[in-house]
GROMACS .gro file of C-alpha atoms in nm:
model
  286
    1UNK     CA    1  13.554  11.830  10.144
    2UNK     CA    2  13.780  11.577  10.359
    3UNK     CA    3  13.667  11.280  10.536
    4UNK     CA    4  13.601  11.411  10.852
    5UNK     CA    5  13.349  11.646  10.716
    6UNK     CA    6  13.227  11.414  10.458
    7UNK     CA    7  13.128  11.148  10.715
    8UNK     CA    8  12.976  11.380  10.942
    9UNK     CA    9  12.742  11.478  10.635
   10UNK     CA   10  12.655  11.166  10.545
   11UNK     CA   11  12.599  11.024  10.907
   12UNK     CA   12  12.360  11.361  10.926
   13UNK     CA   13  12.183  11.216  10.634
   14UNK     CA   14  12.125  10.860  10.715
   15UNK     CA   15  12.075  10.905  11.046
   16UNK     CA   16  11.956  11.263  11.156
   17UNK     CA   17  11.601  11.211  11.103
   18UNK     CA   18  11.579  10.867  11.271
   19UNK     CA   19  11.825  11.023  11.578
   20UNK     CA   20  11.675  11.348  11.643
   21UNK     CA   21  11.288  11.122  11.703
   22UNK     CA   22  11.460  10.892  11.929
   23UNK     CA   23  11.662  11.116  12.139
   24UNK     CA   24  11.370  11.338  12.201
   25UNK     CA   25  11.109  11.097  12.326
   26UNK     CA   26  11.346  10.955  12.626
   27UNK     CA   27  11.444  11.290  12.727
   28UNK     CA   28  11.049  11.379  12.770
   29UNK     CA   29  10.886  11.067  12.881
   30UNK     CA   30  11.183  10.828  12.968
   31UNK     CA   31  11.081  10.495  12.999
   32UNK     CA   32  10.718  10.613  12.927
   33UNK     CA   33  10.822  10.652  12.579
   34UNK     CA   34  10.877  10.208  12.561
   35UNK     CA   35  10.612  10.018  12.729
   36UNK     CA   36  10.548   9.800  12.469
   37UNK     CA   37  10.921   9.711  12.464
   38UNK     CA   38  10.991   9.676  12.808
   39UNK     CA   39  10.704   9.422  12.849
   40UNK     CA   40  10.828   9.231  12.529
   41UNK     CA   41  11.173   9.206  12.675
   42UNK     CA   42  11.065   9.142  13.043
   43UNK     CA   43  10.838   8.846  12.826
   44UNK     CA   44  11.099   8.735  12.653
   45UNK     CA   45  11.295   8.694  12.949
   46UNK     CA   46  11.033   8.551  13.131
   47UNK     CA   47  10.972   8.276  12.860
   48UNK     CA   48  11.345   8.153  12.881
   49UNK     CA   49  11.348   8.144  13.192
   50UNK     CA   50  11.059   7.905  13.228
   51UNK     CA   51  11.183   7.686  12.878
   52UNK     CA   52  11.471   7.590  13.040
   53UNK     CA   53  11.283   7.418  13.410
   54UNK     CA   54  11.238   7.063  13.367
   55UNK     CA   55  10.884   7.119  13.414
   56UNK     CA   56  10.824   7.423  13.127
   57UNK     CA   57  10.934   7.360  12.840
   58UNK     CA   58  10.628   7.212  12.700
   59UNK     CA   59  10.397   7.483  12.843
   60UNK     CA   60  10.615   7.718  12.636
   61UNK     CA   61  10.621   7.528  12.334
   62UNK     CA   62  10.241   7.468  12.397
   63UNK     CA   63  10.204   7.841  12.394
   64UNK     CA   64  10.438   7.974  12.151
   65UNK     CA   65  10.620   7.734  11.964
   66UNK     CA   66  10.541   7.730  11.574
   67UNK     CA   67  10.643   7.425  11.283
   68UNK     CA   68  10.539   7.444  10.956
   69UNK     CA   69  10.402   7.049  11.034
   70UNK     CA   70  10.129   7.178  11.277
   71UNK     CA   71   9.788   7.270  11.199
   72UNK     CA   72   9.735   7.645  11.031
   73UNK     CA   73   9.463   7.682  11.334
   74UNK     CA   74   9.738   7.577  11.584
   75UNK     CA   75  10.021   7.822  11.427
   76UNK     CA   76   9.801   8.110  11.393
   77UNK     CA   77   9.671   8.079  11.718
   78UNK     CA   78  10.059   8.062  11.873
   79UNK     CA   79  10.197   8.323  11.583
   80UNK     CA   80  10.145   8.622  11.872
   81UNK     CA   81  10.353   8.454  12.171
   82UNK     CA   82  10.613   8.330  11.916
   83UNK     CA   83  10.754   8.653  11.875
   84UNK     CA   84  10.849   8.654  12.210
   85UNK     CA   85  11.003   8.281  12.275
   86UNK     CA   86  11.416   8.312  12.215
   87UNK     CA   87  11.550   7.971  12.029
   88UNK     CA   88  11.660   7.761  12.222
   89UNK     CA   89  12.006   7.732  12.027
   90UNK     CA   90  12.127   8.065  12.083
   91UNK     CA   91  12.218   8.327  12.382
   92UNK     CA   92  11.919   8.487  12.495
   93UNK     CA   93  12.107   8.829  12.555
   94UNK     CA   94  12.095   8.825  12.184
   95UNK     CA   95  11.743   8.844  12.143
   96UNK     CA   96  11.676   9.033  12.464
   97UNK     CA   97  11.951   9.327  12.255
   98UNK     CA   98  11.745   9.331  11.969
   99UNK     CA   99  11.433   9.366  12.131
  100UNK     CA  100  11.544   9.613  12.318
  101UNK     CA  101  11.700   9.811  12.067
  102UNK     CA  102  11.463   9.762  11.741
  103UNK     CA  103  11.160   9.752  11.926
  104UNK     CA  104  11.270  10.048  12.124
  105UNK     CA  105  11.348  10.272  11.839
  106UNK     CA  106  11.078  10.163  11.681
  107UNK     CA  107  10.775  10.234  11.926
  108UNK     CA  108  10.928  10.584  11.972
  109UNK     CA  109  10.876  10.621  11.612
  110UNK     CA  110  10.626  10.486  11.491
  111UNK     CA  111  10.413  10.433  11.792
  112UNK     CA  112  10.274  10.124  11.962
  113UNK     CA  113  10.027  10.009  11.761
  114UNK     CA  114  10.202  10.037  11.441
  115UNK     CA  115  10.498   9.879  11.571
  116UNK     CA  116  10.268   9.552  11.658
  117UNK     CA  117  10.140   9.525  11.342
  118UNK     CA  118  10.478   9.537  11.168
  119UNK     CA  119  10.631   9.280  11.386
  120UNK     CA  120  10.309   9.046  11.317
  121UNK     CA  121  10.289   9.122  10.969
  122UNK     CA  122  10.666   9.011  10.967
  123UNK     CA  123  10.642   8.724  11.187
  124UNK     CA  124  10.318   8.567  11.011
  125UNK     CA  125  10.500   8.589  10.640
  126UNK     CA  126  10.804   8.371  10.823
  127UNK     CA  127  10.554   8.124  10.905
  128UNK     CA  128  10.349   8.112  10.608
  129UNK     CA  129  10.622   8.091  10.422
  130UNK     CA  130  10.790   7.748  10.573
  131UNK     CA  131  10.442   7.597  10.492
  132UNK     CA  132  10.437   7.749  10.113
  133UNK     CA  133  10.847   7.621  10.119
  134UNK     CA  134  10.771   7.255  10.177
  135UNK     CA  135  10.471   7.171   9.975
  136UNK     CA  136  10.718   7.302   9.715
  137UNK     CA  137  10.965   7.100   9.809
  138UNK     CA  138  11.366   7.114   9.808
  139UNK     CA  139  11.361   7.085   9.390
  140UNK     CA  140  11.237   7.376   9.339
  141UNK     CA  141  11.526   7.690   9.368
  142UNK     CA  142  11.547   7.947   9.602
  143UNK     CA  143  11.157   7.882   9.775
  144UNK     CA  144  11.159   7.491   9.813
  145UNK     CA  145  11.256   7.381  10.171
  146UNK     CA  146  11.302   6.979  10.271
  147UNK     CA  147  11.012   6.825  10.430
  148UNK     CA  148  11.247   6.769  10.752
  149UNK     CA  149  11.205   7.172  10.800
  150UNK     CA  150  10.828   7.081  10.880
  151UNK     CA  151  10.971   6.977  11.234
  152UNK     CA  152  11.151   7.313  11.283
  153UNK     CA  153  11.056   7.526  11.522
  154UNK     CA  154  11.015   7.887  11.399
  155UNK     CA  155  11.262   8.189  11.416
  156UNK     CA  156  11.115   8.356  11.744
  157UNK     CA  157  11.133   8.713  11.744
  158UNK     CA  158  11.447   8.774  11.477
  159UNK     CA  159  11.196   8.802  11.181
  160UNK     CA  160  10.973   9.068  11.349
  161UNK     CA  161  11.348   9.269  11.452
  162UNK     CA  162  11.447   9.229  11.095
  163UNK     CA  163  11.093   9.339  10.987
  164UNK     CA  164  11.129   9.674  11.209
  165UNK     CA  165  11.468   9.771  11.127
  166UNK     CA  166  11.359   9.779  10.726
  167UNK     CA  167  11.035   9.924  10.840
  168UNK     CA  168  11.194  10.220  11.062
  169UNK     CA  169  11.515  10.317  10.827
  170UNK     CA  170  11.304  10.363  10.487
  171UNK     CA  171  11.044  10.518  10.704
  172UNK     CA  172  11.338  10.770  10.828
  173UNK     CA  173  11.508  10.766  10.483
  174UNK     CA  174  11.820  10.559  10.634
  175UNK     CA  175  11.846  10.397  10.298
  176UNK     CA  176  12.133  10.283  10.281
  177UNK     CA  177  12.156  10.126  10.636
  178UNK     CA  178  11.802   9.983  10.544
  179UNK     CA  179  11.952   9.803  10.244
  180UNK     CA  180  12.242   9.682  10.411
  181UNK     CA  181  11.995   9.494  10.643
  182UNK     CA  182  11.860   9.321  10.330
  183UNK     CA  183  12.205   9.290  10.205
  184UNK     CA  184  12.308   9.099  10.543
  185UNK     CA  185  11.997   8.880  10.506
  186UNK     CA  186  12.053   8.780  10.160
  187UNK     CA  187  12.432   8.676  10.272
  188UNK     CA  188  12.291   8.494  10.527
  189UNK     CA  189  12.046   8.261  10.314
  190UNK     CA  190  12.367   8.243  10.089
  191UNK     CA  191  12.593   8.107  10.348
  192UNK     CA  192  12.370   7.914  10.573
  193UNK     CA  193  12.055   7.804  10.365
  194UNK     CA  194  11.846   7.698  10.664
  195UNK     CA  195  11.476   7.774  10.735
  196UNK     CA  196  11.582   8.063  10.963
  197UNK     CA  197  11.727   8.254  10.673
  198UNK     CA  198  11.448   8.186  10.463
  199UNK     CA  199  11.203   8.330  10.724
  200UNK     CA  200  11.387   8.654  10.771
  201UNK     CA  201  11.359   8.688  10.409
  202UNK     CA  202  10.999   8.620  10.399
  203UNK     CA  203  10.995   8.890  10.678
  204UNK     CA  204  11.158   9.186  10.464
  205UNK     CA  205  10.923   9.109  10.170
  206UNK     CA  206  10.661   9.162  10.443
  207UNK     CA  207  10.752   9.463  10.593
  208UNK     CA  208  10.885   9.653  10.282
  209UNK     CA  209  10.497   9.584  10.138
  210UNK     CA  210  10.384   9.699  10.449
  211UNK     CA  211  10.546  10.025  10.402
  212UNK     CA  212  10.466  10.047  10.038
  213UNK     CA  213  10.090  10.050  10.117
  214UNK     CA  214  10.157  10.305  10.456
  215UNK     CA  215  10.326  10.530  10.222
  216UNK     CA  216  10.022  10.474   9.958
  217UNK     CA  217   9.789  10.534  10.190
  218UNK     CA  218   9.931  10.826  10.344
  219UNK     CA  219   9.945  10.668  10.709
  220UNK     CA  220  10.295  10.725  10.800
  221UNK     CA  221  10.351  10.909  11.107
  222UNK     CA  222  10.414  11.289  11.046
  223UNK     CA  223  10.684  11.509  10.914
  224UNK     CA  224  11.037  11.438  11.059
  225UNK     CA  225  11.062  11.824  11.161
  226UNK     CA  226  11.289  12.122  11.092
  227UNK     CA  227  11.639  12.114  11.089
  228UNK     CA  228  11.833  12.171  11.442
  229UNK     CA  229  12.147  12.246  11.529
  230UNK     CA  230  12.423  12.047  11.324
  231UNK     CA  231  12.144  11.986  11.064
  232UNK     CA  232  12.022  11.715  11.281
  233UNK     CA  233  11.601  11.758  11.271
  234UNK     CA  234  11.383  11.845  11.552
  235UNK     CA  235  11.076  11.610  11.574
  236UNK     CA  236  10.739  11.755  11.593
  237UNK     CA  237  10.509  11.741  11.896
  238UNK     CA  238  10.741  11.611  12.128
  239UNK     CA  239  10.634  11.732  12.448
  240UNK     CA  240  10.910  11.914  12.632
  241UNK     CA  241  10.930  12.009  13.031
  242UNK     CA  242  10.847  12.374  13.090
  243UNK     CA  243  10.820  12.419  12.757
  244UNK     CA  244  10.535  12.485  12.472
  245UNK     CA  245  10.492  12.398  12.075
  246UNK     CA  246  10.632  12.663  11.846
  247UNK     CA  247  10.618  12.718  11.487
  248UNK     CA  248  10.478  12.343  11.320
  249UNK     CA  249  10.482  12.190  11.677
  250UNK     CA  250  10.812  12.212  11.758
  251UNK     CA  251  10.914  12.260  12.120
  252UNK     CA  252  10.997  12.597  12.300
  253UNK     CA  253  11.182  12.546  12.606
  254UNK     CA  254  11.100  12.791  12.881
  255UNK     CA  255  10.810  12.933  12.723
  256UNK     CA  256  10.443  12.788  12.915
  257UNK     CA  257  10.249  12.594  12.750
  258UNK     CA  258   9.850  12.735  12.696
  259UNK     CA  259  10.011  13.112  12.821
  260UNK     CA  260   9.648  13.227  12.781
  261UNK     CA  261   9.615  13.550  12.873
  262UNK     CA  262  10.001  13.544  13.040
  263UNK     CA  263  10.156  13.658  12.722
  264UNK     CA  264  10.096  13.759  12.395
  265UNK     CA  265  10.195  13.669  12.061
  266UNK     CA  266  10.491  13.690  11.893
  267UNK     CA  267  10.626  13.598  11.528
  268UNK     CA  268  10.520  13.268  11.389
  269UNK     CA  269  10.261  13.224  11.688
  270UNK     CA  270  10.520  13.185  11.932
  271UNK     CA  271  10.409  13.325  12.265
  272UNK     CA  272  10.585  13.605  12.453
  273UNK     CA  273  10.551  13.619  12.790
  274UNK     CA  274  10.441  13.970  13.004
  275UNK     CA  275  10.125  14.037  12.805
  276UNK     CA  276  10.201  14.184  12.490
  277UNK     CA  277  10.256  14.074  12.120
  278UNK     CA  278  10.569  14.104  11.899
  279UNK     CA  279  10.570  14.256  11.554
  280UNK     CA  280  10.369  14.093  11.347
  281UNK     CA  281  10.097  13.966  11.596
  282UNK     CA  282   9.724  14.069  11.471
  283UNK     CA  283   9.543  14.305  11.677
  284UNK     CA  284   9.871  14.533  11.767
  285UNK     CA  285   9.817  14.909  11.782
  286UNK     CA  286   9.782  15.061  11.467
   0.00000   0.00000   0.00000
């Protein structure tokens, strides 16, 4: 096999599963398919826009700003609007990208409320885990953090992107692109060993025991579907225009959905418009 052919495998691989569920959602809902992420980014937005008026940056902070050096009661209370306030230090197109991106794909697959809980669950370990860092304290390797980090305002809503990403490629069997992630984190800490790093971290451990206990308890969303053209996978139950659910609920374009008495039945249970039944239907003349 030569490269050519050998990438196009692999990229099938990786990234067939996870690309087949997100192309089909747009194309039947369009922006129907991201609520949740177009109100996070229009929030997002919204909150740097009023952080940098001379009269709203401390309503923001007030709201959604998180340090390890405030009271649990105050952080947990603020944890939800944190994922949504950009730092302050960095371009805001960044974050607006991610969120638009990783929370995209992953509210197409796996749905809103799912994706809510893995960005919290992510977000929430980055903040326990500045607390947990400083009463260790800087002597102790890898988890101790200075007591100047106390002071530090959280990492916003990188840890719940970096959560998602993991979340969404082991959940689509991207493995390898899930690990580089990690990988990219772990370089990170390495190179710049701030409390930023350390929170993203904190986020992967997180969201890789989330999916551990989804995949224990069998709550992963369903089957990634049969194989399409190019080996790419068709999703299952993705609603298509003009079309109804054929064999394990993939969609038949053309065919109506609910063809009652319109048509009959055909192989698999596929319909067959005009009123009669293909071979194989039960009930056909004897």
């Amino acid at each position: 096999m030569t490269a050519g052919p050998a990438v196009r495998a692999f990229a099938r691989r990786e990234w067939g599963p996870l690309f087949g569920t997100v192309r089909a959602a747009p194309a039947a809902r369009w922006w129907r398919a991201v609520p949740l992420t177009l109100g996070a980014v229009c929030l997002t937005a919204l909150f740097q826009l009023v952080q940098n008026q001379p009269w709203g940056y401390g309503p923001v902070q007030a709201v959604g700003s998180v340090r390890a050096g405030e009271p649990l009661w105050v952080a947990l209370l603020r944890t939800p609007l944190s994922l949504f306030v950009p730092a302050l230090d960095l371009p805001v197109w960044g974050a607006l990208a991610q969120i638009l991106v990783v929370f995209g794909i992953a509210e197409i697959c796996l749905g809103r409320t799912r994706t809510l809980v893995v960005a919290y669950v992510s977000t929430l370990a980055g903040t326990m885990y500045a607390r947990l860092g400083i009463a260790l304290g800087p002597d102790v390797p890898l988890l101790g953090l200075p007591a100047s980090d106390a002071r530090v305002v959280d990492t916003g809503p990188s840890a719940a992107v970096v959560g998602l990403a993991v979340f969404v490629c082991w959940r689509y069997r991207a493995w390898l692109t899930g690990w580089l992630v990690i990988a990219a984190m772990v370089v990170e800490v390495v190179v710049k060993p701030n409390l930023a790093g350390k929170e993203h971290l904190a986020a992967l451990v997180a969201a890789v025991a989330a999916y551990g206990v989804a995949r224990w308890r069998g709550r992963l969303p369903g089957a990634q579907g049969r194989p399409g053209p190019d080996g790419v996978p068709v999703p299952g139950g993705v609603p298509v225009p003009g079309g109804s659910s054929g064999p394990g609920g993939v969609p038949v374009p053309g065919l109506p959905s609910g063809a009652g008495g319109a048509g009959g039945t055909g192989p698999c249970g596929v319909p067959v418009p005009g009123g009669s039944s293909g071979p194989g239907a039960s009930g056909g003349a004897g």
